[in-house]
mmCIF file of C-alpha atoms in Angstrom:
data_model
loop_
_atom_site.group_PDB
_atom_site.id
_atom_site.type_symbol
_atom_site.label_atom_id
_atom_site.label_comp_id
_atom_site.label_asym_id
_atom_site.label_seq_id
_atom_site.Cartn_x
_atom_site.Cartn_y
_atom_site.Cartn_z
ATOM 1 C CA MET R 9 17.653 20.459 -23.860
ATOM 2 C CA LYS R 10 14.012 19.474 -23.243
ATOM 3 C CA ALA R 11 14.881 15.786 -22.754
ATOM 4 C CA PHE R 12 17.511 16.790 -20.199
ATOM 5 C CA LYS R 13 14.854 18.569 -18.116
ATOM 6 C CA LEU R 14 12.692 15.430 -17.995
ATOM 7 C CA ILE R 15 15.417 13.160 -16.611
ATOM 8 C CA PRO R 16 14.997 14.237 -12.942
ATOM 9 C CA VAL R 17 11.214 13.890 -13.146
ATOM 10 C CA LEU R 18 11.434 10.425 -14.707
ATOM 11 C CA PHE R 19 14.045 9.378 -12.154
ATOM 12 C CA ILE R 20 11.812 10.499 -9.277
ATOM 13 C CA PHE R 21 8.828 8.679 -10.805
ATOM 14 C CA ILE R 22 10.829 5.459 -11.201
ATOM 15 C CA LEU R 23 12.059 5.643 -7.607
ATOM 16 C CA GLY R 24 8.496 6.166 -6.384
ATOM 17 C CA ALA R 25 7.194 3.235 -8.399
ATOM 18 C CA CYS R 26 9.844 0.923 -6.953
ATOM 19 C CA SER R 27 9.212 1.743 -3.322
ATOM 20 C CA SER R 28 7.895 -1.117 -1.268
ATOM 21 C CA VAL R 29 4.752 -1.520 0.763
ATOM 22 C CA ARG R 30 4.954 -0.362 4.382
ATOM 23 C CA VAL R 31 2.952 -2.632 6.688
ATOM 24 C CA ASN R 32 1.467 -2.249 10.162
ATOM 25 C CA TYR R 33 -0.795 -4.606 12.046
ATOM 26 C CA ASP R 34 -2.532 -4.958 15.375
ATOM 27 C CA TYR R 35 -4.413 -7.772 17.063
ATOM 28 C CA ASP R 36 -6.196 -8.892 20.199
ATOM 29 C CA LYS R 37 -3.454 -10.553 22.240
ATOM 30 C CA ASN R 38 -6.042 -12.576 24.212
ATOM 31 C CA ILE R 39 -7.125 -14.553 21.145
ATOM 32 C CA ASP R 40 -5.906 -18.047 20.247
ATOM 33 C CA PHE R 41 -5.579 -17.703 16.469
ATOM 34 C CA ASN R 42 -5.183 -21.478 16.016
ATOM 35 C CA GLN R 43 -8.968 -21.839 16.422
ATOM 36 C CA TYR R 44 -9.646 -20.115 13.091
ATOM 37 C CA LYS R 45 -9.734 -22.494 10.140
ATOM 38 C CA THR R 46 -12.404 -21.063 7.807
ATOM 39 C CA TYR R 47 -13.258 -17.635 6.410
ATOM 40 C CA ALA R 48 -15.676 -15.717 4.209
ATOM 41 C CA PHE R 49 -15.781 -12.160 2.958
ATOM 42 C CA HIS R 50 -17.946 -9.697 4.865
ATOM 43 C CA LYS R 51 -20.212 -8.865 1.927
ATOM 44 C CA LYS R 52 -21.782 -5.710 3.379
ATOM 45 C CA GLY R 53 -18.376 -4.251 4.169
ATOM 46 C CA VAL R 54 -16.731 -5.261 0.896
ATOM 47 C CA ASP R 55 -19.665 -3.860 -1.108
ATOM 48 C CA LYS R 56 -19.071 -0.420 0.463
ATOM 49 C CA VAL R 57 -15.468 -0.191 -0.762
ATOM 50 C CA GLU R 58 -15.285 2.567 -3.357
ATOM 51 C CA ILE R 59 -12.877 1.188 -5.947
ATOM 52 C CA SER R 60 -13.402 -0.333 -9.358
ATOM 53 C CA GLY R 61 -15.075 -3.722 -9.479
ATOM 54 C CA LEU R 62 -11.991 -5.172 -11.183
ATOM 55 C CA ASP R 63 -9.616 -3.898 -8.495
ATOM 56 C CA LYS R 64 -11.945 -5.186 -5.783
ATOM 57 C CA LYS R 65 -11.929 -8.592 -7.480
ATOM 58 C CA ARG R 66 -8.104 -8.515 -7.693
ATOM 59 C CA ILE R 67 -7.842 -7.768 -3.963
ATOM 60 C CA LEU R 68 -10.301 -10.516 -2.976
ATOM 61 C CA ASN R 69 -8.531 -13.053 -5.232
ATOM 62 C CA ALA R 70 -5.187 -12.127 -3.669
ATOM 63 C CA ILE R 71 -6.647 -12.543 -0.155
ATOM 64 C CA ASP R 72 -8.098 -15.942 -1.154
ATOM 65 C CA ALA R 73 -4.678 -17.051 -2.418
ATOM 66 C CA GLU R 74 -2.818 -15.892 0.700
ATOM 67 C CA LEU R 75 -5.290 -17.383 3.186
ATOM 68 C CA SER R 76 -5.287 -20.674 1.237
ATOM 69 C CA LYS R 77 -1.480 -20.786 1.556
ATOM 70 C CA LYS R 78 -2.011 -20.579 5.322
ATOM 71 C CA GLY R 79 -4.315 -23.615 5.230
ATOM 72 C CA MET R 80 -7.537 -21.683 5.651
ATOM 73 C CA ILE R 81 -10.671 -22.721 3.777
ATOM 74 C CA LYS R 82 -13.404 -20.487 2.377
ATOM 75 C CA SER R 83 -16.735 -21.499 3.921
ATOM 76 C CA GLU R 84 -20.434 -20.625 4.095
ATOM 77 C CA THR R 85 -20.177 -20.985 7.898
ATOM 78 C CA PRO R 86 -16.859 -19.239 8.594
ATOM 79 C CA ASP R 87 -14.837 -18.742 11.748
ATOM 80 C CA LEU R 88 -13.558 -15.413 10.371
ATOM 81 C CA LEU R 89 -15.099 -12.656 8.314
ATOM 82 C CA VAL R 90 -12.702 -10.728 6.091
ATOM 83 C CA ASN R 91 -13.382 -7.070 5.435
ATOM 84 C CA ILE R 92 -11.382 -4.588 3.369
ATOM 85 C CA PHE R 93 -11.173 -0.837 3.151
ATOM 86 C CA THR R 94 -9.107 1.330 0.827
ATOM 87 C CA LYS R 95 -8.113 4.938 0.574
ATOM 88 C CA GLU R 96 -5.783 6.881 -1.634
ATOM 89 C CA ARG R 97 -4.176 10.277 -1.653
ATOM 90 C CA GLU R 98 -2.286 12.279 -4.204
ATOM 91 C CA ARG R 99 1.266 13.041 -3.132
ATOM 92 C CA ILE R 100 2.947 16.114 -4.642
ATOM 93 C CA ASP R 101 6.742 16.345 -4.508
ATOM 94 C CA VAL R 102 8.662 19.487 -5.389
ATOM 95 C CA ASN R 103 12.337 18.936 -6.126
ATOM 96 C CA GLN R 104 14.957 21.415 -7.150
ATOM 97 C CA TYR R 105 17.463 20.594 -9.828
ATOM 98 C CA ASN R 106 20.446 22.938 -10.078
ATOM 99 C CA ALA R 107 22.293 23.072 -13.368
ATOM 100 C CA GLY R 108 25.277 25.314 -13.785
ATOM 101 C CA TRP R 109 28.236 26.652 -11.915
ATOM 102 C CA GLY R 110 28.242 28.935 -8.947
ATOM 103 C CA TYR R 111 30.218 30.453 -6.168
ATOM 104 C CA GLY R 112 29.198 30.753 -2.583
ATOM 105 C CA TRP R 113 28.642 28.688 0.475
ATOM 106 C CA GLY R 114 28.990 25.245 -1.015
ATOM 107 C CA TYR R 115 26.260 22.781 -0.184
ATOM 108 C CA GLY R 116 23.822 25.216 1.380
ATOM 109 C CA TRP R 117 21.927 28.134 -0.069
ATOM 110 C CA ASN R 118 23.865 29.644 -2.943
ATOM 111 C CA PRO R 119 22.707 33.023 -4.309
ATOM 112 C CA TYR R 120 25.225 32.856 -7.146
ATOM 113 C CA LEU R 121 24.111 29.529 -8.579
ATOM 114 C CA TRP R 122 22.276 29.923 -11.876
ATOM 115 C CA GLY R 123 20.059 27.556 -13.820
ATOM 116 C CA GLY R 124 18.076 26.101 -10.904
ATOM 117 C CA ARG R 125 14.636 24.697 -11.688
ATOM 118 C CA ASN R 126 11.827 23.263 -9.644
ATOM 119 C CA TYR R 127 10.282 19.998 -10.784
ATOM 120 C CA ILE R 128 6.914 18.917 -9.558
ATOM 121 C CA SER R 129 5.826 15.302 -9.633
ATOM 122 C CA SER R 130 2.735 13.638 -8.313
ATOM 123 C CA THR R 131 2.124 10.046 -7.349
ATOM 124 C CA THR R 132 -0.830 8.235 -5.874
ATOM 125 C CA GLU R 133 -0.266 6.589 -2.531
ATOM 126 C CA GLY R 134 -2.779 3.935 -1.555
ATOM 127 C CA THR R 135 -3.679 2.262 1.712
ATOM 128 C CA LEU R 136 -5.276 -1.165 1.941
ATOM 129 C CA TYR R 137 -6.797 -2.284 5.239
ATOM 130 C CA ILE R 138 -7.630 -5.926 5.857
ATOM 131 C CA ASP R 139 -9.774 -6.619 8.932
ATOM 132 C CA LEU R 140 -10.403 -10.079 10.354
ATOM 133 C CA ILE R 141 -13.525 -10.389 12.471
ATOM 134 C CA ASP R 142 -14.532 -13.278 14.711
ATOM 135 C CA ALA R 143 -17.730 -14.424 12.954
ATOM 136 C CA LYS R 144 -19.484 -15.695 16.101
ATOM 137 C CA ARG R 145 -18.682 -12.794 18.408
ATOM 138 C CA LYS R 146 -18.733 -10.115 15.651
ATOM 139 C CA GLU R 147 -15.521 -8.613 17.082
ATOM 140 C CA LEU R 148 -12.439 -7.352 15.294
ATOM 141 C CA ILE R 149 -9.521 -9.602 16.262
ATOM 142 C CA TRP R 150 -6.805 -8.641 13.748
ATOM 143 C CA GLU R 151 -6.195 -5.758 11.384
ATOM 144 C CA GLY R 152 -3.463 -5.135 8.869
ATOM 145 C CA GLN R 153 -2.595 -2.065 6.858
ATOM 146 C CA GLY R 154 -0.374 -1.675 3.813
ATOM 147 C CA VAL R 155 0.691 1.687 2.402
ATOM 148 C CA GLY R 156 2.502 2.150 -0.902
ATOM 149 C CA TYR R 157 2.464 3.695 -4.330
ATOM 150 C CA LEU R 158 -0.159 2.657 -6.855
ATOM 151 C CA THR R 159 0.077 2.200 -10.584
ATOM 152 C CA GLU R 160 -2.426 2.612 -13.393
ATOM 153 C CA ASN R 161 -0.659 0.077 -15.623
ATOM 154 C CA ARG R 162 -3.014 -2.918 -15.854
ATOM 155 C CA GLU R 163 -0.260 -5.565 -15.876
ATOM 156 C CA GLN R 164 1.594 -3.959 -12.981
ATOM 157 C CA LYS R 165 -1.610 -3.299 -11.022
ATOM 158 C CA GLU R 166 -2.337 -6.981 -10.347
ATOM 159 C CA LYS R 167 1.273 -7.582 -9.329
ATOM 160 C CA ARG R 168 1.169 -4.560 -7.005
ATOM 161 C CA ILE R 169 -2.125 -5.641 -5.399
ATOM 162 C CA ASN R 170 -0.711 -9.136 -4.821
ATOM 163 C CA GLU R 171 2.343 -7.552 -3.182
ATOM 164 C CA PHE R 172 0.161 -5.403 -0.876
ATOM 165 C CA VAL R 173 -1.969 -8.370 0.213
ATOM 166 C CA ALA R 174 0.964 -10.786 0.631
ATOM 167 C CA LYS R 175 2.914 -8.346 2.800
ATOM 168 C CA ILE R 176 -0.086 -7.501 4.952
ATOM 169 C CA LEU R 177 -1.168 -11.115 5.487
ATOM 170 C CA ALA R 178 2.422 -12.250 6.118
ATOM 171 C CA GLN R 179 1.750 -10.856 9.621
ATOM 172 C CA PHE R 180 -1.227 -13.191 10.135
ATOM 173 C CA PRO R 181 -1.602 -15.131 12.305
ATOM 174 C CA PRO R 182 0.535 -13.252 14.807
ATOM 175 C CA LYS R 183 3.467 -15.174 16.203
ATOM 176 C CA SER R 184 2.809 -16.383 19.725
ATOM 177 C CA LYS R 185 5.225 -15.081 22.327
#
């Protein structure tokens, strides 16, 4: 009977873990993004990010890989400065699981239904911001945000970080209209 009670919780956890990254971005529409060929990380900004050193390294490596795919080169004298920011929040879900037979009003509230239980699950939802700053003018020109569920599993963590970064930077550079 105890294993039966865990099935809904495990199912909810699995669904949460499989959800994709939701992405938003914004940019200065007056900028010609073709002028940007080189980048560097904004050290002061990156140093302020309050995550583990290993996760920070995973994010920066993923950004390096994605920008390299776009033909950009890391440089000591960059056109763009890349900054990151992260935040996370605990999400609590309460779900009701009804087991048993009942009479009443069908799909709505049913005072005669017995065996109902509430199941509480929690997941961590993370947000990764990637800001691109014009290095000469010191102005933000593009920003991307990815929101999705995080994992503590070391092997899955790197894969998840790569997914966040790839989906965010897929929007850069913005398509010209």
